[in-house]
């Protein structure tokens, strides 16, 4: 697995986790052999980098202003890592979630044609090709 953690002094304030997955792992994660095969076929690879989770604390300055950009930076670092590893990235999200807004900013876009998750039909899969 790959994990990046952001700290403010000694306190963790954000993280992002990803791991390489193959057909067998992806089948377990998405709940369907068919969906796993569709995702891998769309990627053109037999192994992809699954962006599993990310979270950031809501931080404010002493003046009460929201501190922004920590989550975006974490996603950018993971995208750069995927490029260095030459791995296609995948992730899943739900309509209206924060991830749905930030993932396209680092190139994770809905797979075309759309692929719904096998365990939760509200979620759908996204993919990011490597930048050269």
Short mmCIF file of C-alpha atoms in Angstrom, two decimals:
data_model
loop_
_atom_site.label_atom_id
_atom_site.label_comp_id
_atom_site.label_asym_id
_atom_site.label_seq_id
_atom_site.Cartn_x
_atom_site.Cartn_y
_atom_site.Cartn_z
CA UNK A 1 0.00 0.00 0.00
CA UNK A 2 0.95 3.62 -0.48
CA UNK A 3 0.01 6.11 2.20
CA UNK A 4 0.77 9.79 2.53
CA UNK A 5 0.07 11.64 5.77
CA UNK A 6 0.05 15.41 6.27
CA UNK A 7 0.98 16.68 9.72
CA UNK A 8 0.69 20.07 11.36
CA UNK A 9 3.59 19.99 13.77
CA UNK A 10 3.10 16.49 15.22
CA UNK A 11 -0.65 16.08 14.68
CA UNK A 12 -1.86 14.18 11.59
CA UNK A 13 -4.37 16.34 9.72
CA UNK A 14 -4.89 14.34 6.53
CA UNK A 15 -4.09 11.12 4.68
CA UNK A 16 -4.55 9.29 1.39
CA UNK A 17 -4.19 5.55 0.81
CA UNK A 18 -3.87 3.55 -2.43
CA UNK A 19 -2.78 0.03 -3.33
CA UNK A 20 -2.14 -2.03 -6.43
CA UNK A 21 -4.95 -4.51 -7.15
CA UNK A 22 -5.37 -7.32 -9.64
CA UNK A 23 -8.47 -9.11 -10.92
CA UNK A 24 -8.93 -11.27 -7.82
CA UNK A 25 -8.59 -8.35 -5.39
CA UNK A 26 -10.77 -6.09 -7.49
CA UNK A 27 -13.49 -8.75 -7.71
CA UNK A 28 -13.64 -8.87 -3.92
CA UNK A 29 -13.66 -5.07 -3.63
CA UNK A 30 -16.37 -4.38 -6.20
CA UNK A 31 -18.36 -7.56 -5.62
CA UNK A 32 -18.44 -8.81 -9.21
CA UNK A 33 -16.21 -10.70 -11.62
CA UNK A 34 -17.92 -8.91 -14.50
CA UNK A 35 -17.34 -5.43 -13.09
CA UNK A 36 -13.72 -6.21 -12.21
CA UNK A 37 -13.15 -7.46 -15.77
CA UNK A 38 -14.79 -4.33 -17.23
CA UNK A 39 -12.59 -2.03 -15.13
CA UNK A 40 -9.38 -3.85 -16.02
CA UNK A 41 -10.38 -4.00 -19.68
CA UNK A 42 -10.99 -0.23 -19.70
CA UNK A 43 -7.58 0.29 -18.07
CA UNK A 44 -5.75 -1.92 -20.57
CA UNK A 45 -3.80 -3.48 -17.68
CA UNK A 46 -4.00 -6.53 -15.43
CA UNK A 47 -3.12 -4.47 -12.34
CA UNK A 48 -4.27 -0.96 -11.37
CA UNK A 49 -3.72 1.44 -8.47
CA UNK A 50 -6.89 1.64 -6.36
CA UNK A 51 -7.22 4.94 -4.50
CA UNK A 52 -9.02 3.63 -1.45
CA UNK A 53 -9.51 6.45 1.01
CA UNK A 54 -8.59 9.99 1.91
CA UNK A 55 -9.57 12.36 4.69
CA UNK A 56 -8.59 15.79 5.96
CA UNK A 57 -9.50 17.58 9.16
CA UNK A 58 -11.44 20.81 8.79
CA UNK A 59 -8.87 23.36 9.91
CA UNK A 60 -9.30 27.05 10.68
CA UNK A 61 -6.86 29.86 11.26
CA UNK A 62 -6.87 31.77 14.55
CA UNK A 63 -9.12 34.29 12.76
CA UNK A 64 -11.64 31.57 11.91
CA UNK A 65 -10.86 31.27 8.19
CA UNK A 66 -11.01 27.77 6.70
CA UNK A 67 -7.63 26.41 5.59
CA UNK A 68 -7.98 24.96 2.11
CA UNK A 69 -5.84 22.88 -0.23
CA UNK A 70 -4.59 20.04 1.98
CA UNK A 71 -6.84 17.42 0.36
CA UNK A 72 -6.05 18.66 -3.14
CA UNK A 73 -2.32 18.44 -2.41
CA UNK A 74 -2.70 14.85 -1.14
CA UNK A 75 -4.52 13.86 -4.35
CA UNK A 76 -1.83 15.59 -6.45
CA UNK A 77 0.94 13.68 -4.65
CA UNK A 78 -0.85 10.36 -5.24
CA UNK A 79 -1.31 11.23 -8.92
CA UNK A 80 2.41 12.00 -9.22
CA UNK A 81 3.19 8.67 -7.52
CA UNK A 82 0.91 6.80 -9.95
CA UNK A 83 2.78 8.46 -12.81
CA UNK A 84 6.15 7.43 -11.37
CA UNK A 85 4.89 3.84 -10.99
CA UNK A 86 3.35 3.92 -14.50
CA UNK A 87 0.08 2.62 -13.05
CA UNK A 88 -3.43 3.45 -14.18
CA UNK A 89 -5.43 4.66 -11.17
CA UNK A 90 -9.00 3.79 -10.28
CA UNK A 91 -11.37 4.93 -7.58
CA UNK A 92 -15.06 4.98 -6.83
CA UNK A 93 -17.32 7.67 -5.53
CA UNK A 94 -20.97 8.59 -5.04
CA UNK A 95 -22.98 11.45 -6.51
CA UNK A 96 -22.73 14.55 -4.32
CA UNK A 97 -19.61 13.45 -2.41
CA UNK A 98 -16.52 15.61 -1.90
CA UNK A 99 -14.46 13.04 -3.83
CA UNK A 100 -16.73 13.52 -6.85
CA UNK A 101 -15.64 17.17 -6.91
CA UNK A 102 -11.90 16.75 -6.30
CA UNK A 103 -11.04 13.55 -8.19
CA UNK A 104 -11.56 15.05 -11.69
CA UNK A 105 -9.07 17.80 -10.78
CA UNK A 106 -6.32 15.14 -10.70
CA UNK A 107 -7.57 13.27 -13.76
CA UNK A 108 -9.81 10.59 -12.24
CA UNK A 109 -12.84 10.68 -14.53
CA UNK A 110 -15.90 8.43 -14.82
CA UNK A 111 -15.20 5.37 -16.95
CA UNK A 112 -16.95 5.57 -20.31
CA UNK A 113 -19.31 3.76 -20.58
CA UNK A 114 -20.12 4.17 -16.86
CA UNK A 115 -19.43 1.28 -14.52
CA UNK A 116 -21.51 1.09 -11.33
CA UNK A 117 -20.13 -0.59 -8.23
CA UNK A 118 -21.29 -4.16 -7.63
CA UNK A 119 -21.82 -3.67 -3.88
CA UNK A 120 -23.37 -0.19 -3.86
CA UNK A 121 -25.27 0.88 -6.98
CA UNK A 122 -25.03 4.54 -5.92
CA UNK A 123 -21.25 4.45 -6.39
CA UNK A 124 -19.52 4.50 -9.74
CA UNK A 125 -15.93 3.89 -10.89
CA UNK A 126 -13.44 6.44 -12.16
CA UNK A 127 -10.12 6.01 -13.94
CA UNK A 128 -6.98 8.07 -14.44
CA UNK A 129 -4.44 7.35 -17.15
CA UNK A 130 -0.79 8.17 -16.50
CA UNK A 131 0.66 11.45 -17.60
CA UNK A 132 3.89 11.11 -19.48
#
